[in-house]
Coordinates of C-alpha atoms and ligand atoms in Angstrom, one line a residue:
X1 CA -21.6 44.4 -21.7
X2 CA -18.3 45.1 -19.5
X3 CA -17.3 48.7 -18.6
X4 CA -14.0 49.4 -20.2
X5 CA -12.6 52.1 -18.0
X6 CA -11.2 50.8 -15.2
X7 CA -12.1 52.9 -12.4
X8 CA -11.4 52.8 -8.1
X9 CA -14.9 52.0 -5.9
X10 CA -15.6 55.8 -6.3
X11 CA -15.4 56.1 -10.3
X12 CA -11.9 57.6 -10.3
X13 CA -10.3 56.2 -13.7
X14 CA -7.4 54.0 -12.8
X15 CA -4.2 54.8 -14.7
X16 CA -2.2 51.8 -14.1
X17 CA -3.1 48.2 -12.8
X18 CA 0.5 47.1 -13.2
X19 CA 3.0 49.0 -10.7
X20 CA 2.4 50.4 -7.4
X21 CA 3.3 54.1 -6.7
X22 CA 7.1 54.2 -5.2
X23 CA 9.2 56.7 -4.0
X24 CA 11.9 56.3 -6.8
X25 CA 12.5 53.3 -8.9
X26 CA 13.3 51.1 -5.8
X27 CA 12.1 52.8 -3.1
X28 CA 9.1 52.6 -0.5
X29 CA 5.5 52.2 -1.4
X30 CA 3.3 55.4 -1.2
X31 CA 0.2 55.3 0.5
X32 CA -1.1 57.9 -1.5
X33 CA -1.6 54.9 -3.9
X34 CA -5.4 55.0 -3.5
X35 CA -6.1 52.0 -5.9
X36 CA -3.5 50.0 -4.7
X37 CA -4.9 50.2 -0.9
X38 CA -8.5 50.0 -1.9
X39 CA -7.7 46.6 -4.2
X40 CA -5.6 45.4 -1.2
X41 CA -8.2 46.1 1.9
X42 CA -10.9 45.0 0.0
X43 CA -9.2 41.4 -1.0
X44 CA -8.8 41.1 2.6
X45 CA -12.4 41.4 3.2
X46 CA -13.8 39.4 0.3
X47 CA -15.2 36.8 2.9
X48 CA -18.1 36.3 4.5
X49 CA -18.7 34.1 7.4
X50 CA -19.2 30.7 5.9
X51 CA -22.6 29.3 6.4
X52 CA -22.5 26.9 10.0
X53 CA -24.5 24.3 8.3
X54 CA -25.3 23.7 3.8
X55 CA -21.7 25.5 3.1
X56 CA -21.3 24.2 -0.2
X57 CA -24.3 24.7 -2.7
X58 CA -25.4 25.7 -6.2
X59 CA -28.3 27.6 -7.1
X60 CA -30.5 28.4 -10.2
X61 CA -33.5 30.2 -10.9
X62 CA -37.1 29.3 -12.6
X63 CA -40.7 29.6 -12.2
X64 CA -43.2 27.4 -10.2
X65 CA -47.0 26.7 -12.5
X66 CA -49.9 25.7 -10.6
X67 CA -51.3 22.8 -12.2
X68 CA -54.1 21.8 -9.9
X69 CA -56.7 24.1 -8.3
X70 CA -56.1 23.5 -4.4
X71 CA -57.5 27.0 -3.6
X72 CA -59.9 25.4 -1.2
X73 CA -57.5 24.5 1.4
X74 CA -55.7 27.3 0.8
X75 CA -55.8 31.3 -0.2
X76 CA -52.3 31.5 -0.7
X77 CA -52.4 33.8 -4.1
X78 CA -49.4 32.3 -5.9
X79 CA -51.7 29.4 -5.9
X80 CA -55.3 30.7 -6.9
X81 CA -55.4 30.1 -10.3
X82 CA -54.1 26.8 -12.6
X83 CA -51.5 28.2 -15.2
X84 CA -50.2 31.0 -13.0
X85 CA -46.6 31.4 -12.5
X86 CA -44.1 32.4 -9.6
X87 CA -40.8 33.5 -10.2
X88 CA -38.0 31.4 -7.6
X89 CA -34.6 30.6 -6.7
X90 CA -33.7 27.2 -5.6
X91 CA -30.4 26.8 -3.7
X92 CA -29.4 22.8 -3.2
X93 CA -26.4 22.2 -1.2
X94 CA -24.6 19.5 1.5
X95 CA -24.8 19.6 5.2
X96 CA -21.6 19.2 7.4
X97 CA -19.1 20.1 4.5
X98 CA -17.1 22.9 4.3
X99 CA -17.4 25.5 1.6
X100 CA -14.9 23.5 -0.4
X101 CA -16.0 19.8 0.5
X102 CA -16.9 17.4 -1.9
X103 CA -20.6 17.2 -3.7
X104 CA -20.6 13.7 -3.5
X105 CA -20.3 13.1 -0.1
X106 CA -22.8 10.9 2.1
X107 CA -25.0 13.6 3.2
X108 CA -28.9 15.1 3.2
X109 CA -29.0 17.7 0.5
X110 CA -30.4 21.2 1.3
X111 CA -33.4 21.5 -1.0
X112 CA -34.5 25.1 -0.8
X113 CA -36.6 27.3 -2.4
X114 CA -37.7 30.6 -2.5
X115 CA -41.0 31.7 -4.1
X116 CA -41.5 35.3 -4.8
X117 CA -44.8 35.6 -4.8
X118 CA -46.9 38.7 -4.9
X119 CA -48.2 38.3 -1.3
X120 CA -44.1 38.8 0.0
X121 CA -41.4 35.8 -0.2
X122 CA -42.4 32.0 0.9
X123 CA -39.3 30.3 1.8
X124 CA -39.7 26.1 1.3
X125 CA -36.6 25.4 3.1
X126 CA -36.4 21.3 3.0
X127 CA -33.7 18.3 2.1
X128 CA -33.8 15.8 -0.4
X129 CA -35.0 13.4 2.8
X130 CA -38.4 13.2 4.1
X131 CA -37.4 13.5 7.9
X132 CA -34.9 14.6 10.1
X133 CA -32.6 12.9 12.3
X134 CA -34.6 15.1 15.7
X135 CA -37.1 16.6 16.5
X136 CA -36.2 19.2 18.9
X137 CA -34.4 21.5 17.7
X138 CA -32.5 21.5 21.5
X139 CA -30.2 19.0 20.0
X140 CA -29.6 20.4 16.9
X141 CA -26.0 22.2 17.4
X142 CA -24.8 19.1 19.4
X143 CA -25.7 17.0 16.5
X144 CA -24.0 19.2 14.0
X145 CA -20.7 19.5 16.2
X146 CA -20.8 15.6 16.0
X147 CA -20.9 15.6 12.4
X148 CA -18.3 17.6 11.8
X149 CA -14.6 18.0 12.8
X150 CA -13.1 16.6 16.3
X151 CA -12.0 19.6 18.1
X152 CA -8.6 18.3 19.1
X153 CA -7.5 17.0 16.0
X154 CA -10.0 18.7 13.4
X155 CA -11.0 15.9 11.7
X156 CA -13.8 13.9 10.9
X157 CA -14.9 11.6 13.8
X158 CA -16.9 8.3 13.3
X159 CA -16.6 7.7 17.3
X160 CA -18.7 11.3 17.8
X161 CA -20.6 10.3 14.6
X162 CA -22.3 7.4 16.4
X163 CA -22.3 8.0 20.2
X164 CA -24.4 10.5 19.4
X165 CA -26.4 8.6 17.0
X166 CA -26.7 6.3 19.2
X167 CA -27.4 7.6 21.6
X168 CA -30.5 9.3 19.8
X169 CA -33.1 6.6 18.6
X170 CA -35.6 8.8 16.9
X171 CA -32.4 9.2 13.9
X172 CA -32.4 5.4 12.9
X173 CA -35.3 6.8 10.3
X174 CA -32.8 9.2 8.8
X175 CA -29.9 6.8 9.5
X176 CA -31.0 4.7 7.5
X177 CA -32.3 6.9 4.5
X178 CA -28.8 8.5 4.6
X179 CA -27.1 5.2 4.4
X180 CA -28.7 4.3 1.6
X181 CA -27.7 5.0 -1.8
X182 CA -30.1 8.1 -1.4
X183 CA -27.4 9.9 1.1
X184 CA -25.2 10.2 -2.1
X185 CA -27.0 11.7 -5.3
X186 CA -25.6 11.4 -8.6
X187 CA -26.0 15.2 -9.0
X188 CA -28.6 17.9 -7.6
X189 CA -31.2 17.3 -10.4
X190 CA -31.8 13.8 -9.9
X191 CA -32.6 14.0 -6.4
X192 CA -36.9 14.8 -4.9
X193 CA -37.4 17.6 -2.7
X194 CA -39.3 17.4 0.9
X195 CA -40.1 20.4 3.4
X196 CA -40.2 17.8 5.8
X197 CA -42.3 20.1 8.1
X198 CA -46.0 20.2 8.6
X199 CA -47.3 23.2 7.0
X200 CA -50.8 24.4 8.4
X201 CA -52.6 25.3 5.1
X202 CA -56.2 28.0 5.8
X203 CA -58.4 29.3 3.4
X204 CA -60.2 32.7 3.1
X205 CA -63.3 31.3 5.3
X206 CA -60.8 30.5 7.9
X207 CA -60.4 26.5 8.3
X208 CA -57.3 25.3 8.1
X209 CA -55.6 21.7 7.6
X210 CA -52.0 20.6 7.5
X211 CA -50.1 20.3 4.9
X212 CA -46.3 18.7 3.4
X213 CA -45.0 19.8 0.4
X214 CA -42.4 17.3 -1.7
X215 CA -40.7 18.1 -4.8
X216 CA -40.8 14.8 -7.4
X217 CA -37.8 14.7 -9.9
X218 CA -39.0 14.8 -13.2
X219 CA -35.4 13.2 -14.1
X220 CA -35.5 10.4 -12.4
X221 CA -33.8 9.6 -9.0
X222 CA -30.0 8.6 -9.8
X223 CA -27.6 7.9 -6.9
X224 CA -23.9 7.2 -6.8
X225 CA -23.1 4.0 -4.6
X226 CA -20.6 4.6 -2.2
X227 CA -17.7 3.6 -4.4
X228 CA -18.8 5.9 -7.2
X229 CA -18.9 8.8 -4.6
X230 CA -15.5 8.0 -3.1
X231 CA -14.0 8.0 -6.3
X232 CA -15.7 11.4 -7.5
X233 CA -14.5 13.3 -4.7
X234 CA -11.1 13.0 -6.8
X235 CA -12.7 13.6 -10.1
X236 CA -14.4 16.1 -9.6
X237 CA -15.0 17.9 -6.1
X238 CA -17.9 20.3 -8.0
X239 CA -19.7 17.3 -9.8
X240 CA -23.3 18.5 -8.2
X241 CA -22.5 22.5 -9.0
X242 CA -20.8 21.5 -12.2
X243 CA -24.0 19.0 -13.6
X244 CA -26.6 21.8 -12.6
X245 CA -24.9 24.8 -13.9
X246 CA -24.0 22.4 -17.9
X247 CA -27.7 21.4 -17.6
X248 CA -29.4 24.9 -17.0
X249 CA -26.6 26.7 -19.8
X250 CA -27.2 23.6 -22.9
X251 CA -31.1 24.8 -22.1
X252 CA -32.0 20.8 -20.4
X253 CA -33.9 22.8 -17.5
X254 CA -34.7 20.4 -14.3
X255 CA -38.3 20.1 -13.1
X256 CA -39.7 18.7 -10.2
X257 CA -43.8 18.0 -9.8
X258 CA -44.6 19.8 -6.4
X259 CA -47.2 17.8 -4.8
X260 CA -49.5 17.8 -1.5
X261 CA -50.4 15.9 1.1
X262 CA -53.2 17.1 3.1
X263 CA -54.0 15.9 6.9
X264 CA -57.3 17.4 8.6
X265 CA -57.2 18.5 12.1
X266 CA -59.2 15.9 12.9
X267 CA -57.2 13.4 11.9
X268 CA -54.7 14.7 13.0
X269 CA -55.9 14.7 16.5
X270 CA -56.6 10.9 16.6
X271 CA -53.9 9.7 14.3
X272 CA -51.5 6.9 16.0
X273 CA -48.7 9.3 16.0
X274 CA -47.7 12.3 16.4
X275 CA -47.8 13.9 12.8
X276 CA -46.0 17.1 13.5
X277 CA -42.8 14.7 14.5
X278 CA -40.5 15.2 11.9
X279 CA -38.7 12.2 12.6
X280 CA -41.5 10.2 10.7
X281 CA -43.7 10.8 7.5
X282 CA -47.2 10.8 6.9
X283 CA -47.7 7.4 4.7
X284 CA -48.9 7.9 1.3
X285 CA -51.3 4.8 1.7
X286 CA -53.2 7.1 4.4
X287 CA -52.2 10.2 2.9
X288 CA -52.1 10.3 -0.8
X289 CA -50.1 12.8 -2.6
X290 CA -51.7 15.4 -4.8
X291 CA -50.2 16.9 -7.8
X292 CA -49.7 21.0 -7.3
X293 CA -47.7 22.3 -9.6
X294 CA -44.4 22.1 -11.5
X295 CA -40.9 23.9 -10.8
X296 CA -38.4 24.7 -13.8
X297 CA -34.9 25.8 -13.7
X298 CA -34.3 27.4 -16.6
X299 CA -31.5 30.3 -15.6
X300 CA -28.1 30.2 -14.0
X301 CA -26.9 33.1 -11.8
X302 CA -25.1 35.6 -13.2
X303 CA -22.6 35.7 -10.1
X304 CA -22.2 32.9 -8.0
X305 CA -21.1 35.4 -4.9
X306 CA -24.2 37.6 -5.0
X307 CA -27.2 35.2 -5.9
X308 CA -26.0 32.1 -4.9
X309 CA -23.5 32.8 -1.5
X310 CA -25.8 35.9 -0.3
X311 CA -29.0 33.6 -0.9
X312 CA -30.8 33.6 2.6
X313 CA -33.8 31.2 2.8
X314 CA -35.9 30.8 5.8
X315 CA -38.9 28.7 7.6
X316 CA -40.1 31.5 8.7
X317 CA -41.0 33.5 5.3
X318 CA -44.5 32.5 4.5
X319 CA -47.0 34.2 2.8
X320 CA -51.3 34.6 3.6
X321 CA -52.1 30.8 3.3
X322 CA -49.7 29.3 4.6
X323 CA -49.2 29.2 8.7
X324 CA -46.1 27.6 10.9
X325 CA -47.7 23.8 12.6
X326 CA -47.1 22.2 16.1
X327 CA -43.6 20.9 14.5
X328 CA -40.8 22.0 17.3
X329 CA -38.2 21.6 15.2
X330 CA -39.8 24.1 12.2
X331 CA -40.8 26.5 15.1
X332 CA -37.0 26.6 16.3
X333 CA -36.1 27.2 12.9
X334 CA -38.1 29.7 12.5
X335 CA -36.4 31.9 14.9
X336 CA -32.9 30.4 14.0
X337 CA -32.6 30.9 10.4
X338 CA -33.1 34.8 10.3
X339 CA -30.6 34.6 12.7
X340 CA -28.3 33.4 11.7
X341 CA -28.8 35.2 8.4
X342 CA -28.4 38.6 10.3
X343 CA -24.8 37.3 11.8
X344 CA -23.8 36.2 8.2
X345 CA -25.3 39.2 6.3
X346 CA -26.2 41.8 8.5
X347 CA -29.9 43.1 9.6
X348 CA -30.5 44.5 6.1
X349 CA -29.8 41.0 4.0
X350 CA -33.4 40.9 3.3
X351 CA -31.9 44.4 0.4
X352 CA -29.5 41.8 -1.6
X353 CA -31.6 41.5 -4.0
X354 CA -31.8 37.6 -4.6
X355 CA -33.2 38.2 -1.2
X356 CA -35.5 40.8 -2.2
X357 CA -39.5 40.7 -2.2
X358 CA -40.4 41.2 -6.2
X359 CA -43.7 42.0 -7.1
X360 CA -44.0 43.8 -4.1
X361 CA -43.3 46.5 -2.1
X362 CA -41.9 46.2 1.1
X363 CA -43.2 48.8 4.0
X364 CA -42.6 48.7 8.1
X365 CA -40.8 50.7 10.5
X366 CA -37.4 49.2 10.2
X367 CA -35.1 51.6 9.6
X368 CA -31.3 51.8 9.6
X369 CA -28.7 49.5 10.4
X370 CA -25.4 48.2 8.5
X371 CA -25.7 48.5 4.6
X372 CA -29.3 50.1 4.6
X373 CA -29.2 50.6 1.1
X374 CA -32.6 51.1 -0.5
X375 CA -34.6 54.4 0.3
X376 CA -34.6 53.6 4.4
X377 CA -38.3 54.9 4.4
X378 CA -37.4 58.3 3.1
X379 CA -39.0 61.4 5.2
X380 CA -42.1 59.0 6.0
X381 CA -43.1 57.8 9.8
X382 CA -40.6 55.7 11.7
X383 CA -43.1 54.8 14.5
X384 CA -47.1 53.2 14.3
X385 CA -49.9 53.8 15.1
X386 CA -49.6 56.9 13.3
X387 CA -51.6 59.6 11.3
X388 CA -49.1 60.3 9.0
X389 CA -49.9 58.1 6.1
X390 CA -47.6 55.3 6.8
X391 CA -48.7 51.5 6.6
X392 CA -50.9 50.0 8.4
X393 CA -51.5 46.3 9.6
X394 CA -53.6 44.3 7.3
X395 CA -55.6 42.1 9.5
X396 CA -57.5 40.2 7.1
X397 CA -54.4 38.1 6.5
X398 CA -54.1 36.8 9.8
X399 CA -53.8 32.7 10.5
X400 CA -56.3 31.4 12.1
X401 CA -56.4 31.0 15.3
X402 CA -55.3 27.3 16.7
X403 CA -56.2 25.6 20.5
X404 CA -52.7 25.2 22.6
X405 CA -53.5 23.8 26.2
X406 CA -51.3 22.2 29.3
X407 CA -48.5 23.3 31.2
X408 CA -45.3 25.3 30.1
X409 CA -42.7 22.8 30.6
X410 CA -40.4 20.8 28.9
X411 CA -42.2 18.2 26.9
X412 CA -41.0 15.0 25.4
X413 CA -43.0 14.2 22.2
X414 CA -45.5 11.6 23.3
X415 CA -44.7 8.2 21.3
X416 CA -47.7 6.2 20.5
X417 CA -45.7 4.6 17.7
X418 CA -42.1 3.2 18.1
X419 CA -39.2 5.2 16.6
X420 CA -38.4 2.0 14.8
X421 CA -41.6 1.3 12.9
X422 CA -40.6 3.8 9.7
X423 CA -36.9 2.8 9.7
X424 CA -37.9 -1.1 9.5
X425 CA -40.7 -0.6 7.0
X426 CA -38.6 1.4 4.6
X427 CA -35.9 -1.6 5.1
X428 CA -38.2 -4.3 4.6
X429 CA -41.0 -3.0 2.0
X430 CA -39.2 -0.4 0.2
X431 CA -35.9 -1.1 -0.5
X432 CA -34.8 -3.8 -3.2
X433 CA -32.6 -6.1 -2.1
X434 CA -29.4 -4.6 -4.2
X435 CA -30.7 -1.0 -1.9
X436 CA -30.4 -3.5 1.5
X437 CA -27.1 -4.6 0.1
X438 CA -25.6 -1.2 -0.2
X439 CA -27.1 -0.2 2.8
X440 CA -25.7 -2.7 4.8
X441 CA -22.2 -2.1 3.3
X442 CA -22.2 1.5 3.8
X443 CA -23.1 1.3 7.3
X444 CA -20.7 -1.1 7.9
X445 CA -17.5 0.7 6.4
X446 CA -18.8 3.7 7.9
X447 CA -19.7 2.6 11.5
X448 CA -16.5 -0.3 11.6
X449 CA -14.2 2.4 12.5
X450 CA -16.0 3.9 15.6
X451 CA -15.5 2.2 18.7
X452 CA -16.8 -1.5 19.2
X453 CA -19.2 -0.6 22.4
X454 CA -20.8 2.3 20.1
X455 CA -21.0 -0.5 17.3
X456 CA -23.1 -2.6 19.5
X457 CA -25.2 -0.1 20.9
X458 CA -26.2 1.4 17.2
X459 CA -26.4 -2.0 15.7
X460 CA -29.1 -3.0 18.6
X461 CA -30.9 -0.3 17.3
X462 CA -31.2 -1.1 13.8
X463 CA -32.3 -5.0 15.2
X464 CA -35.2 -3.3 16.6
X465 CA -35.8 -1.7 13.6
X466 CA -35.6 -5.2 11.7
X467 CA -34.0 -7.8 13.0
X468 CA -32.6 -8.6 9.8
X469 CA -31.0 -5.4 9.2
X470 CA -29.4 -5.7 12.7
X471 CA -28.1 -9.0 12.0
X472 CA -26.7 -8.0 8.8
X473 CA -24.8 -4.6 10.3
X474 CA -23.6 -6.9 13.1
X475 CA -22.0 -9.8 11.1
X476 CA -20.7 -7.4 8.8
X477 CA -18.6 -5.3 12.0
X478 CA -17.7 -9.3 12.9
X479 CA -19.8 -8.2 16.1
X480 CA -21.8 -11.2 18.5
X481 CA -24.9 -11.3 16.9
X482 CA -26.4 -12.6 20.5
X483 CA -25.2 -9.5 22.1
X484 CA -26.6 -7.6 19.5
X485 CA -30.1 -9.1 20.2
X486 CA -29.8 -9.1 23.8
X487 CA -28.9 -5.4 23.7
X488 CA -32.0 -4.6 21.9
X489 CA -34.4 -6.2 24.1
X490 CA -33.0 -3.7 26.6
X491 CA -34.5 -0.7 26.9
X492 CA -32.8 2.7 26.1
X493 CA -31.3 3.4 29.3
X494 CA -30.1 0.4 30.0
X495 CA -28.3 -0.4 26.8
X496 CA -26.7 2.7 27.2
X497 CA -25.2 1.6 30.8
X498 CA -24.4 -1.7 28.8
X499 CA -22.5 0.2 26.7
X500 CA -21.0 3.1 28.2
Ligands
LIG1 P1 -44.8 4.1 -0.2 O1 -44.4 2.8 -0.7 O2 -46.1 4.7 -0.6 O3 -43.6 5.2 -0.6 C1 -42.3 4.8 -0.5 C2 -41.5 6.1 -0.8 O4 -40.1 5.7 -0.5 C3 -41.5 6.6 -2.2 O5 -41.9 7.9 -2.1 C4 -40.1 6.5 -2.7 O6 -39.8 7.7 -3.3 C5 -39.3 6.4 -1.4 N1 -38.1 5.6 -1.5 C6 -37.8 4.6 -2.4 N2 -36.6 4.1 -2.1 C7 -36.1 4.8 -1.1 C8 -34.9 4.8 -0.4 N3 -33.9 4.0 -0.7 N4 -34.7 5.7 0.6 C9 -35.7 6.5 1.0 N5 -36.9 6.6 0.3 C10 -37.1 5.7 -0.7 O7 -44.6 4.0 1.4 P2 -45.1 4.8 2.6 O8 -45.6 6.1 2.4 O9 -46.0 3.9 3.4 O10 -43.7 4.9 3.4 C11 -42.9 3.8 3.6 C12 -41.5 4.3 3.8 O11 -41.1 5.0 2.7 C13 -41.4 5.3 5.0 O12 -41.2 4.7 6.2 C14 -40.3 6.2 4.5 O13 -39.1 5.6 5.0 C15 -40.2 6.1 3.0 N6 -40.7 7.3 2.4 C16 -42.0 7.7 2.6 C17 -42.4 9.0 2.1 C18 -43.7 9.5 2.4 O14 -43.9 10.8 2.4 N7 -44.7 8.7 2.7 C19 -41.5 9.8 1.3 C20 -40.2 9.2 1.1 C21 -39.8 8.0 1.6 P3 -39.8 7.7 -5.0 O15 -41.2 7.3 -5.4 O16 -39.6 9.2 -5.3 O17 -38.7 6.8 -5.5

């Protein structure tokens, strides 16, 4: 129900929202206008810093069910027990577009969700995409400048595009996943879920294994093809935002099955790759999936601004059960999330309460900062050890520990698989041959107007994916399919002085 007195930011009744105080019928504006100064500063302020990366999103919230005991591998409590439920907020978004870009644009969709489980908030912060175009997170803000805007003429670049990309084998796996119809989802609903990273799962007698999550659409997977998504960028900008919010509001929830796969450390140690690489996944042949449990979306935000724009997800919130892995790139998120959360929102955006641990009370020896707006600890202890009743470490929840040897240096993930092997098998095994088709069209509209030598040099690399699928990108850019070959029997370095 809406107040009906209008009042200032202090509760002062507001007498009249139509004419600003003036010295006489014509004359000068009176500062001692008080609502008309407070409705004018605070319009100037109404924005936030927009979000460097997943500016334009939607969000909903819902409830995850366990629906298969995996309490073995892990003691995480919001999955002990089939049948029990966890409260969460799912935020899905696009990558390089600005707060007002298009929904339907080629792109990896955020896929993130927060569970607010009883044990403190678990962040599964992952893309609609099972890997990531690196996998060291050293690269990551030169490959986000390259996908955005040139910075002489602020626009979109396909010559930065694909230097880079080409420049950067271990993305032909994601290259070609977002190339596919998959890079442009009919809506946000329609679309699975992957964390991508390598969770490391332990259980209350202390052995762990590693884990991935992935979110299955119980909608079924719809994509626009490229044409559909062109033309819906002038239809309808919002499409994604638009389908979720109508879906959630005529009560047709989404749902996703949440499901498992589960690597031992064993296995891990001899397996012909490195499985913490997030450029690659974990086959399902070798790996099968397990069912988990089942996410529903059954309520829209109330206010897009404080649930949806203030939503601040990170790797690095995990709950008793669930540890960080080897992964380099999850690690660097870690630290760079919360970061950039605390430059966006301030030190105290874990108060907003979409934000906010439910279930559970939050207790350290933070205290102050900007908009510190709960309690701030009261008159208890700022400072531990202590013997003044405040908190006190819990140490039974601590992660196992886990063997790290060798030298601090800076070290290249070992390949004992090619970079190529996932990209070509998805081309050749999984894809129909409509899928090849509009893969091979979309990378040839998109990577036609980039600069012929970086066309040869990223068309070699999707011949040593398959050499089909290089052949196929390279007659469709009218390129020499000869020098495409002969490029990709070079080796990295070399087809880069080739093409440079
Ligand atoms: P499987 O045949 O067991 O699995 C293939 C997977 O590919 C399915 O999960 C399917 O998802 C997904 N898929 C289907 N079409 C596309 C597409 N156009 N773009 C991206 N993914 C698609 O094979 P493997 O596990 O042996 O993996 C083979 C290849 O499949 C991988 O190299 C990888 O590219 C891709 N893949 C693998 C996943 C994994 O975790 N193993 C996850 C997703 C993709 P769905 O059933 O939902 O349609």
């Amino acid at each position: 129900m809406m107040d009906e007195r209008l009042t200032t930011n202090f509760g002062k009744p507001v007498d009249n929202d139509l004419n600003a105080m003036t010295a006489g019928e014509g004359g000068p504006v009176l500062i001692q206008d008080v609502h008309l100064v407070e409705k004018l500063a605070h319009f100037n302020r109404e924005r936030i810093p927009e979000r460097v990366v997943h500016a334009k999103g939607a969000g909903a919230f819902g409830y995850f069910e366990v629906t298969h005991d995996l309490s073995g591998y892990t003691c995480a409590d919001f999955l002990s027990q089939v049948g029990r439920r966890t409260g969460v907020f799912a935020r899905f978004s696009t990558v390089g577009g600005e707060k007002g870009s298009a929904d339907s644009e080629r792109d990896p969709r955020g896929f993130a969700v927060k569970f607010y489980t009883a044990e403190g908030n678990f962040d599964m912060v992952g893309n609609n995409t099972p890997v990531f175009f690196i996998r060291d997170a050293i690269k990551f803000p030169d490959f986000i400048h390259t996908q955005k805007r040139n910075p002489a003429t602020n626009l979109k670049d396909p010559d930065m595009f694909w230097d880079f990309l080409s420049l950067t084998p271990e993305s032909i796996h994601q290259v070609t996943i977002l190339f596919s119809d998959r890079g442009t989802p009919r809506n946000y609903r329609q679309m699975n879920g992957y964390a991508g990273h390598t969770f490391m799962w332990y259980n209350s007698r202390g052995g762990h294994n590693w884990a991935k999550l992935h979110f299955k659409t119980e909608q079924g997977i719809s994509n626009f093809t490229a044409e559909e998504a062109d033309r819906m960028k002038g239809i309808d900008p919002d499409c994604a935002t638009r389908d979720l919010s109508e879906a959630i509001a005529r009560g047709d929830f989404p749902s996703w099955r949440v499901e498992v796969q589960i690597m031992t450390p064993e296995q891990a140690k001899s397996f012909r790759f490195d499985p913490f690489d997030v450029t690659k996944v974990w086959p399902h042949g070798e790996f099968p999936v397990r069912p988990l449990g089942r996410m529903v979306l059954d309520r829209n935000p109330e206010n897009y601004f404080a649930d949806v724009e203030q939503a601040a997800f990170s790797p690095g919130n995990l709950v008793p059960g669930f540890g960080p892995s080897y992964d380099k790139m999850f690690q660097a998120r870690i630290f760079g999330y919360h970061d950039t959360h605390r430059h966006r929102l301030g030190p105290n955006y874990h108060l907003i309460p979409v934000n906010s641990a439910r279930g559970v009370r939050t207790s350290n020896y933070q205290r102050d900062g900007a908009m510190r707006v709960d309690g701030n600890g009261g008159g208890g202890p700022n400072y531990w050890p202590n013997t003044l009743g405040g908190p006190d470490p819990v140490p039974s929840k601590a992660i196992p520990p886990i063997d790290v040897t060798g030298a601090a240096d800076r070290h290249a993930i070992v390949l004992k698989d090619s970079d190529f092997a996932q990209a070509g098998d998805l081309y050749r095994k999984v894809m129909t041959d409509t899928d090849r088709d509009h893969l091979i069209s979309n990378i040839v509209g998109h990577l036609g107007k980039a600069l012929k030598r970086i066309q040869l040099r990223q068309a070699a690399l999707f011949w040593k994916a398959d050499p089909e699928y290089g052949r196929r990108v390279a007659e469709g850019l009218g390129l020499e399919t000869g020098e495409v070959e002969r490029l990709a029997g070079m080796d990295q370095e070399d087809r880069v002085s080739a093409t440079s």
